[in-house]
mmCIF file of C-alpha atoms in Angstrom:
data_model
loop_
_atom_site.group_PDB
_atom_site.id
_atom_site.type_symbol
_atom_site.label_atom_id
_atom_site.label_comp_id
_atom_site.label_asym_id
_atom_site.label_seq_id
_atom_site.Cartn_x
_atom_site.Cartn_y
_atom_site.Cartn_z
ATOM 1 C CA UNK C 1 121.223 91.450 124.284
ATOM 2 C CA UNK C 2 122.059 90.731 120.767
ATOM 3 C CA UNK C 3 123.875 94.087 119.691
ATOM 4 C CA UNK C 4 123.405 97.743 119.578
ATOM 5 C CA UNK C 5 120.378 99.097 118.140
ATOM 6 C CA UNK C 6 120.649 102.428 116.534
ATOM 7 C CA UNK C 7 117.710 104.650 116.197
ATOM 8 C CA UNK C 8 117.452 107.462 113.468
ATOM 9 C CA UNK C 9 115.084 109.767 115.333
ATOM 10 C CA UNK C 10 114.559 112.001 117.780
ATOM 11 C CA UNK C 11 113.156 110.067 120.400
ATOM 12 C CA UNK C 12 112.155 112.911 123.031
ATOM 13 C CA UNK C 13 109.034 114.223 121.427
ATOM 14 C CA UNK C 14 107.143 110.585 121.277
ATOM 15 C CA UNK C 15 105.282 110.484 124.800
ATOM 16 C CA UNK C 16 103.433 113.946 124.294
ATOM 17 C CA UNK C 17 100.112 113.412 121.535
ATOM 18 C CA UNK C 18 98.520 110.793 120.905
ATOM 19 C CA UNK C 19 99.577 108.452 118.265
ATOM 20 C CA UNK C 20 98.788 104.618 116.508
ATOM 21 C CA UNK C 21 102.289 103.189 115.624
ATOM 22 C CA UNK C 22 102.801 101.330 113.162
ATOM 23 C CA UNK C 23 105.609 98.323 112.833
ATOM 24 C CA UNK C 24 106.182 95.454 110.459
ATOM 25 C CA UNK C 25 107.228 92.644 112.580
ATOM 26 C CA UNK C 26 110.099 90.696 110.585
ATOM 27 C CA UNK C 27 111.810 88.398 113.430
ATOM 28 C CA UNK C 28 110.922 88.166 117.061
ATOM 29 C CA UNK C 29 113.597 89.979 118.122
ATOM 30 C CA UNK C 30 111.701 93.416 116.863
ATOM 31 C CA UNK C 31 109.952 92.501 120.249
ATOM 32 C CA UNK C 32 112.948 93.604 121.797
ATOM 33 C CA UNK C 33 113.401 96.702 119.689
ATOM 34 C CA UNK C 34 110.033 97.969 120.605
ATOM 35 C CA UNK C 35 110.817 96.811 124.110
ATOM 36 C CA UNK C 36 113.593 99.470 124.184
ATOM 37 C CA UNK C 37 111.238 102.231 122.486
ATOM 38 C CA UNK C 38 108.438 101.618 125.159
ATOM 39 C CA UNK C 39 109.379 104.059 128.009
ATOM 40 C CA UNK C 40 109.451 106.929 125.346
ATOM 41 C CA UNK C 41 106.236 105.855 124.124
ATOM 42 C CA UNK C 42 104.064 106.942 127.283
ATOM 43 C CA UNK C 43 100.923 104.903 128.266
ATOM 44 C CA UNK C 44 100.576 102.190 125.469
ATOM 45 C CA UNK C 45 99.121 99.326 124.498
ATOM 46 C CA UNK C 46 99.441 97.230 121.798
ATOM 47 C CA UNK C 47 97.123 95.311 119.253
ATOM 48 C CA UNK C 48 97.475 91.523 118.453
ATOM 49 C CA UNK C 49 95.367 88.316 117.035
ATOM 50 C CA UNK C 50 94.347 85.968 118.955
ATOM 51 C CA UNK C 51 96.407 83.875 118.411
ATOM 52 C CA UNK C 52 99.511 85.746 120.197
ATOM 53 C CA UNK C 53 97.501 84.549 123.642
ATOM 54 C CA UNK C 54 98.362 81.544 123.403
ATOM 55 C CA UNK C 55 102.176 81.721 122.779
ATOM 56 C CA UNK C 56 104.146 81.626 125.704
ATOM 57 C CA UNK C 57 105.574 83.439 127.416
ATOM 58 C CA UNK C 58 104.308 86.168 124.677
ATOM 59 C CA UNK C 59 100.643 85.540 125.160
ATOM 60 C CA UNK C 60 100.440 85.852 129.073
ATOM 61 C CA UNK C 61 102.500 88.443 129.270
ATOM 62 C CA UNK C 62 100.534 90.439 126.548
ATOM 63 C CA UNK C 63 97.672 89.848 128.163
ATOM 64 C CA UNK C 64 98.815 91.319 131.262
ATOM 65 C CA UNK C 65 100.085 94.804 129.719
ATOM 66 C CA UNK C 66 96.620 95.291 128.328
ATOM 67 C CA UNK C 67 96.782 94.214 124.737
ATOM 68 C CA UNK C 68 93.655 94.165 122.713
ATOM 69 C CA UNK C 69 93.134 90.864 120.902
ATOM 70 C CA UNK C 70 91.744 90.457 117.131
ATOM 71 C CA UNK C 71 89.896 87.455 115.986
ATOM 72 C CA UNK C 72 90.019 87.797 112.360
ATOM 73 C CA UNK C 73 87.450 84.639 111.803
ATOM 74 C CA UNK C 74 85.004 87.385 113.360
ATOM 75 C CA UNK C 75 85.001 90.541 111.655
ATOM 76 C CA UNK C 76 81.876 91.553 113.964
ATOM 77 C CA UNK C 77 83.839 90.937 116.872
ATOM 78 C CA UNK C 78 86.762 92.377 115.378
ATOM 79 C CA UNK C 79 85.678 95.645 114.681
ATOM 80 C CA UNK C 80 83.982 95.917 118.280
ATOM 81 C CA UNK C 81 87.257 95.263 120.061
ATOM 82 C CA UNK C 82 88.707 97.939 117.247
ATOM 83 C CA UNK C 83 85.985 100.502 118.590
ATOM 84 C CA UNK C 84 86.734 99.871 121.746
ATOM 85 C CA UNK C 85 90.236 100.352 121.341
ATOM 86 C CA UNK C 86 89.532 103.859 120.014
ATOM 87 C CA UNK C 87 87.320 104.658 122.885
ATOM 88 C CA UNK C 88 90.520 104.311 125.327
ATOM 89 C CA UNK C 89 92.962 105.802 123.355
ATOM 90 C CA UNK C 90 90.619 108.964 123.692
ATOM 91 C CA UNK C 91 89.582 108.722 127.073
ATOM 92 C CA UNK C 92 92.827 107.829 128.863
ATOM 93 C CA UNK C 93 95.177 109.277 126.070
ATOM 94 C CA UNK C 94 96.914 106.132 125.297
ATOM 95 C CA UNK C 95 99.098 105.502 122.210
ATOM 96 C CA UNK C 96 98.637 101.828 120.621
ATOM 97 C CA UNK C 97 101.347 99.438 119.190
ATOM 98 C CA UNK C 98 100.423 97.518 115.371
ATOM 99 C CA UNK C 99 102.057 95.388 113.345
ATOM 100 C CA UNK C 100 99.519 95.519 109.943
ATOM 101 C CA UNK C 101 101.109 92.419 108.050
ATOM 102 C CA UNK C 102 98.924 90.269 110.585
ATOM 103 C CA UNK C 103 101.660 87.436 111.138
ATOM 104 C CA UNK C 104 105.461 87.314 111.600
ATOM 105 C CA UNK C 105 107.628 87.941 107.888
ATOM 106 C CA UNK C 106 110.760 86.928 108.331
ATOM 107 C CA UNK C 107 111.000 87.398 104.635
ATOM 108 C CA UNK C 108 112.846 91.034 103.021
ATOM 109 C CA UNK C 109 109.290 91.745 101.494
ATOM 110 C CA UNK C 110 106.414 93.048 103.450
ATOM 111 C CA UNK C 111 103.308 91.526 103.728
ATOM 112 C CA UNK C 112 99.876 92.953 102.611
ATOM 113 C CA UNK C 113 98.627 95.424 105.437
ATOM 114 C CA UNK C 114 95.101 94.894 107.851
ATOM 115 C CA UNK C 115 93.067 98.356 107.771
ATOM 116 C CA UNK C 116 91.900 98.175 110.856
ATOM 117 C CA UNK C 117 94.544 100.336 112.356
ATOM 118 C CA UNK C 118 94.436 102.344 109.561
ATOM 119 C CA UNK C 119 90.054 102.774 110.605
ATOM 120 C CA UNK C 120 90.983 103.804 113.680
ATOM 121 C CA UNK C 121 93.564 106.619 112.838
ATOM 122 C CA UNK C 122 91.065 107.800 110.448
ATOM 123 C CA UNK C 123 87.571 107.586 111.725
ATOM 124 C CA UNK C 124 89.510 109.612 115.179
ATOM 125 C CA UNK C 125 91.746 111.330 113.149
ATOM 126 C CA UNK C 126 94.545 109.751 115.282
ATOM 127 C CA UNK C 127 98.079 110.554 112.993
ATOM 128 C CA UNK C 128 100.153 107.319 112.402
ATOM 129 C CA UNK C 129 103.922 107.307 113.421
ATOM 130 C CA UNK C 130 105.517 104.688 111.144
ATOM 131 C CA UNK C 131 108.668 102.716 112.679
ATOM 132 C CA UNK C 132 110.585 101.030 110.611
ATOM 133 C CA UNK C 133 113.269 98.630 112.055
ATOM 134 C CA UNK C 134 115.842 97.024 109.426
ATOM 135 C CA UNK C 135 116.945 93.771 108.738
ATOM 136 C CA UNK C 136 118.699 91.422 110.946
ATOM 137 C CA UNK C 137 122.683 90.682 109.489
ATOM 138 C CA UNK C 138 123.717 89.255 112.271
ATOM 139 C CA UNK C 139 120.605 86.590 112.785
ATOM 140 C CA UNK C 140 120.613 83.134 110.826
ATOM 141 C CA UNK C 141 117.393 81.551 110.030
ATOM 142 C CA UNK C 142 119.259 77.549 109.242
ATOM 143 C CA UNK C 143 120.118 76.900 111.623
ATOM 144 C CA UNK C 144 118.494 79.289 113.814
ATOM 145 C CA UNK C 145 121.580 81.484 115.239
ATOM 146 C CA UNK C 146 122.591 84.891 116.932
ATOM 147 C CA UNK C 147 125.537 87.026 116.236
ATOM 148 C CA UNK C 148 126.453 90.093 117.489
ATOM 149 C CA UNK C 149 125.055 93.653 115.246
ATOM 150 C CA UNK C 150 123.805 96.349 114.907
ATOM 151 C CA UNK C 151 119.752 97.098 114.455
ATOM 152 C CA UNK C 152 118.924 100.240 112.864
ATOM 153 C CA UNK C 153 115.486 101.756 113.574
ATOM 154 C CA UNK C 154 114.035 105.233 111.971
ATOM 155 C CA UNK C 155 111.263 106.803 113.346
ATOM 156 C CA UNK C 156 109.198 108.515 110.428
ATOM 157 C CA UNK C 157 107.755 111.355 110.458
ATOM 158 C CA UNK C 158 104.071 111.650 111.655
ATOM 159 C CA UNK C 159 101.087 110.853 109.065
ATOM 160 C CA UNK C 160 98.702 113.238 109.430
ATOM 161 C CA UNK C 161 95.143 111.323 108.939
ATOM 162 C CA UNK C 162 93.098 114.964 109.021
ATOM 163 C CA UNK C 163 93.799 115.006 105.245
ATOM 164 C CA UNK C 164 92.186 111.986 104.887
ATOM 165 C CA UNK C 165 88.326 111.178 104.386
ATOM 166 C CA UNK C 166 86.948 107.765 106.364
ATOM 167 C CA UNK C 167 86.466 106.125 103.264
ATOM 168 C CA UNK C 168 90.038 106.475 101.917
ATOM 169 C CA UNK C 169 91.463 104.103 104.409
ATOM 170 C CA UNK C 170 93.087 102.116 101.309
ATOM 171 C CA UNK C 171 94.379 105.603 100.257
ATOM 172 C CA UNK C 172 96.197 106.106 103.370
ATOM 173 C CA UNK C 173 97.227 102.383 104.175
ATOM 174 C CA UNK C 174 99.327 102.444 100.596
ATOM 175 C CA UNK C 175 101.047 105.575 101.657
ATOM 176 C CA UNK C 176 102.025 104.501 104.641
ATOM 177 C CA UNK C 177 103.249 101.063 103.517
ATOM 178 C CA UNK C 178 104.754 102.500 100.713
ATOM 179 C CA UNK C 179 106.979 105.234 103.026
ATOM 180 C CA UNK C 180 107.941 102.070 105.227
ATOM 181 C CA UNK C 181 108.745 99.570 102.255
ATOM 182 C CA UNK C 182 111.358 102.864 100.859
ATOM 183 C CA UNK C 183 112.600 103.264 104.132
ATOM 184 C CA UNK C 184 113.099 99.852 104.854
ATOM 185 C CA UNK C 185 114.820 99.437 101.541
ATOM 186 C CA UNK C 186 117.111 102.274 102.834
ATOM 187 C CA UNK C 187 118.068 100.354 106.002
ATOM 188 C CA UNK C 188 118.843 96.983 104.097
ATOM 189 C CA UNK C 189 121.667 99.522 101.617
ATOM 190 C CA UNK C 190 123.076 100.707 105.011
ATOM 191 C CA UNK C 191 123.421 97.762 106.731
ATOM 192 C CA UNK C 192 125.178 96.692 103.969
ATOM 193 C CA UNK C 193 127.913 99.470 103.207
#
């Protein structure tokens, strides 16, 4: 692989309850980082746009572990495969896998955030497990190039979307962004020291 990636969290406790995680995708390579986090995950699947299916070898193989797809020109559709979603995350007590921004960032600033995760957690009152996963020191965007490093990763703790009513979905998408962006901002300082 690329380096070591160090996690800040206990990672023993994440296959038990049912949870929506939430990621901001900054490089591929946070593929890989989630890759590693899977088997502690439990059953999973993961939530994507469209678009994803038809990157290879990304698309096919999403398709094949299940992933729900989003066509965000169709908010009708949309929020039918969302529903959906929620159905099987009761019935067969799966977790699911977001990235809110919508597309990749390789930017150091995060993206607005999608609510439909965010629907989901709180119309099922499903808590959100935030994951943040720091910047890359060691990867070189001109040209494209990888070193050797270290990733750091920190599990945060567990939202709790109870408090919540369904129509304060803005309410809890802030908070979670903004616990992310401070964490985040954390990661960048200790990569750096």
């Amino acid at each position: 692989m690329f380096g070591q990636i160090s996690f800040r969290a206990k990672l023993n406790n994440l296959s038990g309850k049912i949870h929506i995680f939430i990621g901001v995708e900054n490089y591929i390579p946070d593929f890989l980082c989630m890759c590693e986090l899977w088997p502690k995950f439990g059953r999973c699947v993961t939530l994507a746009k469209r678009s994803v299916l038809w990157m290879f070898p990304l698309g096919p193989a999403a398709y094949l572990v299940g992933t729900y797809f989003i066509d965000r020109n169709y908010s009708a559709r949309s929020s039918a495969t969302i529903e959906q979603l929620a159905k099987q995350m009761k019935e067969e007590e799966n977790k699911v896998i977001v990235y809110p921004e919508g597309s990749r960032n390789s930017g150091q600033e995060f993206l607005p955030f999608k609510k439909g995760a965010f629907h989901i957690a709180l119309r099922n009152k499903i808590p959100i497990l935030p994951i943040v996963i720091g910047p890359y020191r060691f990867l070189s965007d001109n040209p494209f190039r990888f070193g050797t490093g270290r990733v750091h990763v920190t599990i945060l703790p567990p939202v709790d979307t109870s408090q919540y009513k369904n129509v304060d979905v803005v309410k809890l998408l802030d908070h979670v962004r903004h616990q992310m962006k401070e964490e985040f901002e954390k990661l960048r300082k200790l990569d750096d020291e």
